[in-house]
XYZ file of C-alpha atoms in Angstrom:
666
model
C -1.289 7.057 -33.885
C 2.105 8.112 -35.086
C 4.088 5.502 -37.271
C 7.155 4.171 -35.925
C 10.233 5.537 -37.749
C 12.648 2.908 -39.374
C 16.243 2.590 -38.295
C 18.944 3.771 -40.746
C 20.137 0.238 -41.477
C 16.603 -0.841 -42.303
C 16.006 2.153 -44.466
C 19.392 1.864 -46.284
C 18.692 -1.943 -46.831
C 15.253 -1.397 -48.251
C 16.505 1.386 -50.505
C 19.667 -0.596 -51.518
C 17.179 -3.597 -52.617
C 14.805 -1.109 -54.176
C 17.334 0.849 -56.043
C 19.176 -2.561 -57.016
C 16.149 -3.832 -58.599
C 15.483 -0.582 -60.447
C 19.257 -0.578 -61.484
C 18.776 -4.110 -62.724
C 15.819 -3.342 -64.789
C 17.511 -0.169 -66.363
C 20.730 -2.047 -66.980
C 18.918 -4.899 -68.638
C 16.949 -2.466 -70.801
C 20.084 -0.294 -71.476
C 22.258 -3.552 -72.297
C 19.528 -4.915 -74.408
C 19.327 -1.795 -76.419
C 23.184 -1.793 -76.828
C 23.065 -5.463 -77.811
C 20.265 -5.088 -80.369
C 22.262 -1.955 -81.682
C 25.343 -4.096 -81.923
C 23.435 -6.766 -83.706
C 21.931 -4.245 -86.138
C 25.228 -2.690 -86.866
C 26.590 -6.252 -87.344
C 23.639 -7.069 -89.631
C 24.565 -3.897 -91.726
C 27.955 -4.929 -92.048
C 27.069 -8.466 -93.244
C 24.376 -7.017 -95.439
C 26.937 -4.655 -97.050
C 29.540 -7.556 -97.443
C 26.804 -9.671 -98.740
C 25.907 -6.835 -101.405
C 29.614 -6.550 -102.287
C 29.913 -10.265 -102.562
C 26.950 -10.469 -104.836
C 28.138 -7.536 -106.968
C 31.584 -9.172 -107.368
C 29.898 -12.394 -108.415
C 27.857 -10.560 -111.068
C 30.690 -8.742 -112.195
C 32.716 -11.727 -112.601
C 30.209 -13.483 -114.697
C 29.420 -10.281 -116.587
C 33.067 -9.782 -117.478
C 33.166 -13.195 -119.136
C 29.956 -12.315 -121.188
C 26.892 -13.943 -119.914
C 23.599 -14.930 -121.713
C 20.111 -14.411 -120.580
C 19.933 -17.888 -119.520
C 22.992 -17.519 -117.429
C 21.360 -14.401 -115.840
C 18.240 -16.136 -114.967
C 20.115 -19.163 -113.742
C 22.140 -16.658 -111.300
C 19.025 -14.872 -110.157
C 17.402 -18.179 -109.461
C 20.610 -19.177 -107.427
C 20.373 -15.994 -105.338
C 16.538 -16.740 -104.704
C 17.455 -20.319 -103.709
C 20.501 -19.378 -101.525
C 18.234 -18.313 -98.876
C 19.646 -19.554 -95.502
C 17.254 -20.286 -93.042
C 19.705 -20.186 -90.195
C 21.237 -16.811 -91.395
C 17.739 -15.452 -92.280
C 19.324 -13.322 -95.070
C 17.325 -12.540 -98.403
C 19.371 -11.250 -101.549
C 17.474 -9.644 -104.602
C 18.835 -7.941 -107.485
C 16.629 -5.245 -109.080
C 17.276 -4.193 -112.743
C 17.188 -0.371 -113.542
C 15.556 1.294 -116.442
C 18.846 1.717 -118.362
C 19.442 -1.907 -118.268
C 15.833 -2.688 -118.990
C 16.055 -0.502 -122.062
C 18.961 -2.330 -123.463
C 18.356 -5.835 -122.470
C 14.824 -6.193 -121.460
C 12.850 -6.978 -118.193
C 13.268 -9.799 -115.988
C 11.353 -11.628 -113.489
C 11.634 -9.508 -110.274
C 9.383 -8.142 -107.615
C 7.962 -4.710 -107.962
C 10.205 -2.081 -106.734
C 8.877 0.021 -103.780
C 9.491 3.579 -102.965
C 12.810 2.940 -101.122
C 14.178 0.935 -104.065
C 13.053 3.729 -106.516
C 14.599 6.362 -104.249
C 18.059 4.380 -104.259
C 17.967 4.011 -108.133
C 17.306 7.696 -108.349
C 19.698 9.070 -105.812
C 22.330 6.250 -106.114
C 22.820 6.210 -102.241
C 22.893 3.288 -99.889
C 19.664 3.110 -97.790
C 19.659 1.149 -94.457
C 16.209 0.653 -92.904
C 14.930 -1.190 -89.740
C 11.453 -2.484 -89.331
C 11.222 -4.120 -85.844
C 13.583 -7.169 -86.223
C 13.825 -6.772 -90.061
C 16.838 -5.097 -91.411
C 16.902 -3.899 -94.905
C 20.042 -2.862 -96.827
C 19.782 -1.320 -100.471
C 23.103 -1.233 -102.498
C 22.855 0.734 -105.652
C 25.009 -0.546 -108.474
C 26.549 2.475 -110.340
C 28.063 2.432 -113.793
C 31.883 2.668 -114.042
C 33.857 3.207 -117.184
C 34.341 -0.591 -117.797
C 30.717 -0.964 -117.558
C 30.039 1.127 -120.489
C 31.316 -1.557 -122.701
C 28.258 -3.581 -122.270
C 25.881 -0.890 -121.182
C 26.335 1.504 -124.015
C 23.226 3.467 -123.179
C 24.589 4.351 -119.694
C 26.947 6.912 -118.304
C 29.429 6.792 -115.769
C 27.616 7.228 -112.400
C 24.237 6.032 -113.578
C 22.584 3.537 -111.418
C 22.251 0.364 -113.150
C 20.427 -1.569 -110.416
C 19.956 -2.150 -106.766
C 21.146 -5.088 -104.592
C 18.414 -5.634 -101.809
C 19.669 -7.525 -98.627
C 17.081 -8.409 -96.025
C 17.724 -9.959 -92.716
C 15.292 -11.355 -90.223
C 16.938 -10.668 -86.675
C 14.159 -12.078 -84.451
C 15.990 -15.243 -83.748
C 19.337 -13.516 -82.884
C 17.351 -10.845 -80.773
C 15.798 -13.687 -78.872
C 18.994 -15.626 -78.326
C 20.830 -12.350 -77.225
C 17.963 -11.563 -74.807
C 18.028 -14.892 -73.141
C 21.762 -14.759 -72.860
C 21.820 -11.268 -71.584
C 19.157 -11.949 -68.968
C 20.879 -15.017 -67.767
C 24.270 -13.467 -67.241
C 22.672 -10.359 -65.548
C 20.517 -12.797 -63.102
C 23.825 -14.685 -62.291
C 25.591 -11.297 -61.400
C 22.600 -9.701 -59.792
C 23.434 -10.912 -56.066
C 26.782 -9.239 -56.246
C 25.523 -5.629 -56.152
C 23.005 -6.731 -53.522
C 25.688 -8.387 -51.412
C 27.833 -5.261 -51.952
C 24.942 -3.075 -51.081
C 24.306 -5.106 -47.801
C 28.077 -4.905 -46.806
C 28.152 -1.225 -47.517
C 24.971 -0.626 -45.532
C 26.204 -2.669 -42.697
C 29.476 -0.792 -42.557
C 27.832 2.550 -42.622
C 25.251 1.721 -40.081
C 27.814 0.297 -37.853
C 29.768 3.477 -37.838
C 26.595 5.776 -37.550
C 25.183 3.422 -34.778
C 28.509 3.658 -32.884
C 28.515 7.392 -33.080
C 24.837 7.734 -32.250
C 25.227 5.323 -29.407
C 28.105 7.313 -28.015
C 26.110 10.457 -28.188
C 23.061 8.825 -26.592
C 25.314 7.436 -23.738
C 26.803 10.878 -23.207
C 23.114 12.493 -23.156
C 21.938 9.818 -20.702
C 24.846 11.030 -18.280
C 23.497 14.513 -18.522
C 21.405 15.388 -15.382
C 22.750 18.738 -14.402
C 24.074 21.702 -16.306
C 27.595 20.670 -15.361
C 27.217 17.321 -17.198
C 26.703 19.292 -20.582
C 30.464 19.526 -20.736
C 30.522 15.519 -21.289
C 28.829 16.120 -24.640
C 32.202 17.287 -26.118
C 33.716 14.916 -28.572
C 37.224 16.511 -28.155
C 37.601 16.810 -31.908
C 37.036 13.076 -32.477
C 36.392 12.232 -36.168
C 33.239 10.297 -36.381
C 33.889 9.121 -40.065
C 31.283 11.057 -41.682
C 31.338 14.899 -42.314
C 27.516 14.988 -41.653
C 27.808 13.238 -38.214
C 30.810 15.534 -37.313
C 28.491 18.773 -38.338
C 25.464 17.186 -36.182
C 27.702 16.483 -33.185
C 29.277 19.985 -33.618
C 25.902 21.401 -33.241
C 24.994 19.434 -30.346
C 28.181 20.736 -28.702
C 27.218 24.275 -29.586
C 23.868 23.879 -28.300
C 25.224 22.357 -24.956
C 27.566 25.535 -24.691
C 24.729 27.907 -25.209
C 22.462 25.851 -22.721
C 25.244 26.341 -20.177
C 25.202 29.960 -20.699
C 21.358 30.696 -20.617
C 19.933 27.589 -18.839
C 19.595 27.226 -15.002
C 19.870 24.068 -13.271
C 16.629 22.694 -11.706
C 18.335 22.211 -8.462
C 19.684 25.786 -8.569
C 16.340 27.044 -9.397
C 14.525 25.383 -6.577
C 17.276 26.557 -4.109
C 16.702 30.154 -5.431
C 13.105 29.770 -4.560
C 13.948 28.421 -1.123
C 16.413 31.320 -0.654
C 13.799 33.852 -1.456
C 11.386 32.182 1.140
C 14.281 32.298 3.849
C 14.696 36.039 3.057
C 11.717 36.609 5.511
C 13.229 38.253 8.592
C 11.459 36.951 11.723
C 12.144 37.702 15.413
C 13.876 34.269 15.461
C 16.301 35.421 12.823
C 17.098 38.582 14.502
C 17.604 36.938 17.872
C 19.942 34.232 16.407
C 20.880 35.200 13.047
C 24.273 33.112 13.370
C 21.949 29.858 13.469
C 20.313 31.062 10.443
C 23.363 31.396 8.647
C 24.399 27.821 9.601
C 21.236 26.411 8.296
C 21.586 28.479 5.150
C 25.095 26.833 4.696
C 23.614 23.319 4.675
C 21.026 24.312 2.126
C 23.711 25.975 -0.117
C 25.915 22.851 0.183
C 23.204 20.787 -1.251
C 23.697 22.583 -4.872
C 27.104 24.123 -4.661
C 30.146 22.938 -2.558
C 31.087 25.758 -0.229
C 33.737 25.738 2.522
C 32.840 29.038 4.493
C 30.979 32.102 4.614
C 31.897 35.239 6.522
C 30.430 38.598 7.339
C 32.181 41.579 8.815
C 29.975 44.563 10.077
C 30.491 47.736 11.879
C 27.645 49.788 13.462
C 28.275 53.468 14.215
C 31.674 53.802 15.754
C 32.011 50.267 17.300
C 34.726 47.962 16.412
C 34.560 45.582 13.472
C 32.804 42.373 14.273
C 34.095 39.415 11.962
C 31.829 36.089 11.928
C 33.466 33.200 10.038
C 31.100 30.445 9.516
C 32.581 26.932 8.486
C 30.718 23.834 7.224
C 33.183 21.739 9.243
C 35.650 22.632 12.081
C 38.762 24.059 10.219
C 42.448 23.551 11.215
C 44.432 26.374 12.866
C 46.307 26.890 9.445
C 43.118 26.941 7.735
C 41.686 29.635 10.102
C 44.650 31.772 9.741
C 44.940 31.581 6.111
C 41.026 32.619 5.869
C 41.646 35.491 8.263
C 44.391 36.805 6.066
C 42.510 36.339 2.922
C 39.659 38.361 4.343
C 41.956 41.111 5.618
C 43.403 41.064 2.173
C 39.939 41.479 0.562
C 39.156 44.309 2.973
C 42.176 46.246 2.128
C 41.174 46.409 -1.383
C 37.730 47.981 -0.442
C 38.013 51.757 -0.558
C 35.112 52.086 1.805
C 36.574 50.023 4.618
C 40.349 49.550 4.252
C 42.188 47.414 6.885
C 40.268 47.639 10.140
C 42.405 48.198 13.236
C 40.649 46.294 15.866
C 38.527 43.215 14.861
C 36.637 40.853 16.985
C 36.748 37.518 15.145
C 34.235 34.618 15.901
C 34.601 31.349 14.279
C 31.375 29.239 13.930
C 31.185 25.548 12.673
C 28.036 23.896 11.522
C 29.387 20.392 11.924
C 31.997 19.334 14.640
C 33.734 16.791 12.484
C 36.567 15.222 14.205
C 38.937 15.575 11.150
C 39.875 19.264 10.831
C 39.288 20.908 7.378
C 42.706 21.462 5.704
C 42.636 24.029 2.741
C 45.406 25.576 0.503
C 44.869 29.136 -0.874
C 44.814 27.725 -4.436
C 41.892 25.686 -3.579
C 39.416 28.364 -2.322
C 38.110 31.416 -4.082
C 36.284 34.277 -2.169
C 33.231 36.141 -3.613
C 32.164 39.095 -1.713
C 29.546 41.890 -1.701
C 29.613 45.023 0.449
C 27.080 47.297 1.910
C 27.367 50.890 3.009
C 24.520 52.803 4.574
C 24.719 56.427 5.839
C 21.452 56.369 7.923
C 21.665 54.194 10.175
C 25.503 54.389 9.985
C 26.079 50.679 9.019
C 28.796 49.206 6.756
C 29.909 45.680 6.050
C 31.080 42.961 3.764
C 29.713 39.361 3.290
C 31.567 36.689 1.594
C 31.443 33.052 0.633
C 34.504 30.581 0.048
C 34.055 28.038 -2.680
C 36.418 25.955 -4.659
C 38.169 27.649 -7.314
C 36.725 25.647 -10.202
C 33.182 26.787 -9.436
C 33.967 30.496 -10.409
C 34.466 29.312 -13.963
C 30.748 28.208 -14.178
C 28.723 31.489 -15.057
C 25.599 30.016 -13.769
C 26.785 29.143 -10.310
C 28.658 32.654 -10.032
C 25.196 34.090 -10.590
C 23.857 32.081 -7.780
C 26.722 32.935 -5.632
C 25.910 36.450 -6.222
C 22.219 35.807 -5.230
C 23.328 34.031 -2.104
C 25.690 36.869 -1.295
C 22.766 39.470 -1.907
C 20.551 37.380 0.477
C 23.029 37.186 3.213
C 24.142 40.656 2.991
C 20.262 41.752 3.175
C 19.911 39.351 6.025
C 22.852 40.409 8.083
C 22.519 44.158 7.182
C 18.949 43.970 8.028
C 19.603 42.320 11.316
C 22.313 44.854 12.078
C 19.910 47.707 11.334
C 17.223 46.238 13.331
C 19.489 45.656 16.188
C 20.587 49.259 15.968
C 17.014 50.619 15.679
C 15.935 48.430 18.597
C 18.864 49.510 20.681
C 18.120 53.219 19.957
C 14.581 52.680 20.367
C 15.175 51.120 23.804
C 17.680 53.818 24.748
C 15.395 56.669 23.714
C 12.297 55.105 25.318
C 14.186 55.288 28.521
C 16.037 58.499 28.188
C 15.360 62.218 28.216
C 16.187 63.376 24.600
C 17.483 66.548 25.880
C 19.925 65.423 28.654
C 20.242 61.786 27.911
C 19.284 60.960 31.447
C 16.710 58.554 32.420
C 13.158 59.886 31.818
C 10.395 59.825 34.124
C 8.763 56.629 33.079
C 12.062 54.852 33.629
C 12.718 56.475 36.837
C 9.550 54.999 38.263
C 10.547 51.447 37.049
C 13.997 51.667 38.478
C 12.531 53.194 41.736
C 10.084 50.099 42.047
C 13.052 47.717 41.200
C 15.336 49.303 43.897
C 12.457 49.420 46.466
C 11.536 45.724 45.924
C 15.239 44.918 46.146
C 15.871 46.680 49.443
C 13.013 44.899 50.985
C 14.216 41.528 50.027
C 17.758 42.314 51.171
C 16.761 44.761 54.179
C 18.656 47.875 53.213
C 17.791 51.460 52.675
C 17.201 53.391 49.634
C 17.557 57.193 49.467
C 15.508 59.452 47.146
C 16.583 63.032 46.296
C 14.546 65.544 44.563
C 16.369 68.364 42.958
C 14.856 71.639 41.522
C 16.767 74.400 39.947
C 16.119 77.957 41.448
C 14.659 80.650 39.182
C 15.265 78.589 36.183
C 12.236 80.215 34.378
C 14.026 83.622 34.646
C 16.974 82.065 32.705
C 14.727 80.906 29.997
C 13.036 84.046 29.927
C 16.014 86.134 30.121
C 18.487 84.150 27.822
C 16.149 81.982 25.832
C 15.162 78.410 25.693
C 18.373 77.733 23.756
C 20.456 78.819 26.636
C 18.121 77.074 29.191
C 18.476 73.673 27.236
C 22.196 74.077 26.863
C 22.387 74.665 30.679
C 20.278 71.649 31.408
C 22.511 69.250 29.090
C 25.845 70.437 30.588
C 24.550 70.550 34.355
C 23.215 66.897 33.820
C 26.819 65.976 32.892
C 28.252 67.551 35.865
C 25.729 66.085 38.314
C 26.146 62.686 37.012
C 29.801 62.846 37.443
C 29.543 63.467 41.227
C 27.417 60.146 41.563
C 28.432 56.683 42.141
C 28.285 54.118 39.361
C 25.253 52.448 40.696
C 23.340 55.760 41.628
C 20.510 56.618 39.322
C 19.724 60.165 38.183
C 16.722 61.070 36.073
C 15.132 64.101 34.785
C 11.681 64.055 36.253
C 10.428 67.156 34.031
C 11.403 70.668 33.320
C 14.190 71.716 35.724
C 13.340 69.023 38.192
C 15.777 66.057 38.663
C 15.504 62.720 40.907
C 18.210 60.672 42.335
C 17.987 57.189 43.615
C 20.754 56.036 46.045
C 20.767 52.407 46.570
C 22.153 51.023 49.916
C 22.509 54.408 51.332
C 22.020 55.969 54.808
C 20.810 59.275 55.569
C 24.330 60.428 56.466
C 25.563 59.363 53.074
C 22.575 60.872 51.342
C 23.322 64.089 52.975
C 26.803 63.773 51.719
C 25.606 63.217 48.128
C 23.199 66.100 48.385
C 26.073 68.445 49.494
C 28.027 67.372 46.535
C 25.119 67.928 44.106
C 24.494 71.336 45.642
C 28.360 72.269 45.509
C 28.269 71.153 42.065
C 25.308 73.347 41.135
C 26.910 76.278 43.055
C 30.350 75.788 41.093
C 28.503 75.516 37.656
C 28.642 78.423 35.343
C 27.635 78.760 31.677
C 28.913 81.364 29.223
C 26.379 83.009 26.798
C 26.867 84.404 23.279
C 27.015 87.709 24.725
C 30.070 86.820 26.903
C 27.949 86.760 29.844
C 27.823 84.089 32.506
C 24.863 82.210 33.781
C 25.048 80.626 37.247
C 22.305 78.293 38.797
C 21.483 77.018 42.170
C 19.120 74.445 43.320
C 17.039 73.256 46.238
C 17.105 69.512 47.338
C 14.683 67.266 49.456
C 15.923 64.013 50.857
C 13.915 60.910 51.896
C 14.625 57.340 52.971
C 12.724 54.239 52.341
C 11.271 52.411 54.388
C 12.177 54.952 57.096
C 9.978 57.856 55.873
C 7.502 56.011 53.608
C 6.635 52.481 52.740
C 5.553 52.838 49.176
C 7.118 55.022 46.332
C 4.250 57.363 45.879
C 4.360 58.457 49.572
C 8.172 58.624 49.366
C 8.120 60.723 46.275
C 5.338 63.181 47.746
C 7.481 63.151 51.072
C 10.575 64.247 49.273
C 8.799 66.608 46.922
C 7.436 68.519 50.051
C 10.875 68.696 51.514
C 12.233 70.166 48.331
C 9.521 72.743 48.345
C 10.406 73.386 52.110
C 13.833 74.343 50.862
C 12.614 76.703 48.354
C 10.304 78.424 50.856
C 13.303 78.810 53.385
C 15.394 80.683 50.561
C 16.472 78.158 48.179
C 19.974 76.938 47.399
C 19.792 74.570 50.232
C 19.158 70.979 51.329
C 16.147 69.864 53.401
C 16.946 66.859 55.401
C 14.008 64.989 57.069
C 13.596 64.957 60.964
C 11.064 62.585 62.923
C 8.565 65.475 63.367
C 8.682 66.226 59.593
C 7.188 62.921 58.702
C 4.042 63.631 60.587
C 3.788 67.135 59.662
C 4.200 66.662 56.051
C 1.921 63.517 55.762
C -0.767 65.610 57.784
C -0.172 68.319 55.392
C -0.672 65.947 52.448
C -3.602 64.409 53.958
C -5.276 67.783 54.333
C -4.409 68.805 50.911
C -5.835 65.308 49.678
C -9.060 66.126 51.514
C -9.144 69.709 49.997
C -8.618 68.322 46.533
C -11.376 65.866 46.765
C -13.879 68.530 48.064
C -12.785 70.806 45.280
C -13.638 68.257 42.819
C -16.832 67.474 44.272
C -17.909 70.947 44.883
C -16.642 72.168 41.501
C -14.418 74.727 43.313
C -11.564 74.372 40.686
C -11.505 77.683 38.958
C -9.693 79.194 35.990
C -7.228 81.968 36.310
C -6.390 84.011 33.224
C -2.774 85.250 32.792
C -2.371 87.879 30.330
C 0.235 87.381 27.393
C 1.331 90.503 25.737
C 2.996 89.512 22.330
C 5.616 91.556 20.632
C 4.505 93.612 17.758
C 1.155 94.119 16.421
C -0.140 90.610 17.280
C -3.413 90.206 19.046
C -3.231 89.962 22.962
C -3.727 86.476 24.504
C -4.295 84.830 27.853
C -2.823 81.628 29.393
C -5.360 79.400 31.302
C -4.261 78.272 34.761
C -6.103 75.969 37.163
C -6.606 77.003 40.774
C -8.554 75.747 43.860
C -10.479 78.300 45.776
C -10.017 77.933 49.560
C -12.556 78.730 52.252
C -10.667 82.086 52.930
C -11.184 82.998 49.214
C -7.570 82.421 48.711
C -6.287 80.333 45.655
C -3.980 77.317 45.861
C -1.709 76.950 42.992
C -1.344 73.881 40.781
C 2.022 72.817 42.156
C 0.619 72.406 45.470
C -2.076 69.999 44.502
C -1.170 68.336 41.039
C 0.869 65.650 42.721
C -1.867 64.720 44.999
C -4.501 64.711 42.420
């Protein structure tokens, strides 16, 4: 379990009391040493003064000529002059020179210090605890030689000893010093407490201000509130700490990602899944996307302008709320200006503009050009040929936030991918639908689409009680054109002829390539007379058609046409088709380049013939009388010869029925 950290005030107070106590003890110790040293110095001065006074007294008596009795009396007075209050002892020691001349006196034995003073003639000061000792050598001067005849100038005649007991003075001084220091001791504690309170107040005020600003930080935008705007906090260290916090906040704004923005990015990735609902109604998808974006970043508008193949530009502008007319015009102008700066798009000529509003608020949105900033991203794809630009309009202050600019880039990438993918899927779907129903060579309807359209028209004519004409058109001798001029020329002929044939039909008429060189035409709400007129126009169109070859040759073509009506000549699509197909073959058998119109007797004859052929085919299948016929193929060069296998039905008279006669029936 972690220990609770103390507050700065408590820490400073405890340290102040502790260091005050330590300082008090140190001060007491130092002051006591200083006071004792002062007392000792004073004692040395007193001892020196006492020694000088004693010598002066001795000199005064000796100058008058004293006797031994007077000397003993003087020494006795020195011994009896011991002052218990002053605690000073004075003793005079006679040196050997004086002893040799005047004899010994009653004096204590001299210790080593006294003897050293006698020998060196130097003053000796010694301390032993509270005992102070001062030795003052008495040196012979010229005047002294009158009495001390055996001495020389500078010889030590004796030593005056002054001893002081400083214990009483030391005790008094210690008590007084302790008393005064105890009286003054609350002052540093009070001053320290006041200083701690002042420092703690300023520190706590600064810390509380920082804590208040930190508590307000909930998003990356709020990190800017940590700035103190060069405010002086009173302490250099606090200024440095707060400066580092500001630096950290600035760095976090540059490298950190807001939680809401990160969650939005995750949701945005989930929305990137393009479903059939998105493809079908991608505008609603963008509306919902704007609502999600507005939860993390305030946006006003989004737009996309795309062009598929050679279509006109399609501009979709999405608004969070309904804009005013001035705001619409301002945005359209801003988008055109942005397009003008794109080298791949330039200024489009014709533009279809659609405005979409997520919320139909009663108050129109009013924006000024300075309030809004456009962020755009473009897409240019060669295959499929799709190009476009997407953009988002936000408040101008948002683009100053690098993190939000990155989010806007991500949003634009998602929007560009979604809209671009929708456009590409739309184009591919449209192309797929087109080529699924069209012949790739002629761009006419193919056989599958022909049957669907025929069923639709037959069903419609039954409900509305009108006739539908079906025309079967087959080119004459087209195989000879392919063999003589090549398949490339044949394909070119079919493409150009298809365009000419389509040009002579009405808008509602249907023409399809059934296969090879066969074409079928459906004429809704048409009588036999009108069908005949259309057939004649088609026949004349083929007769007038010509194609120039690479060798400056001219290829012409004719065709045979069979005509039938529903429900007059057949009551279902299969019978109608077989009826028209037989009439077309009748045209070929009659010399080609003609129209075969139905007559009343033709219906019975053709269906009778069809029934006979159907019976014949069924018998051939049951009797296994379908035989292969081998058509030799002589290749060019040294390649091996080959054969083409053809199916034929052997008739009772040993003749063969070609596949063209029974394939439709089978």
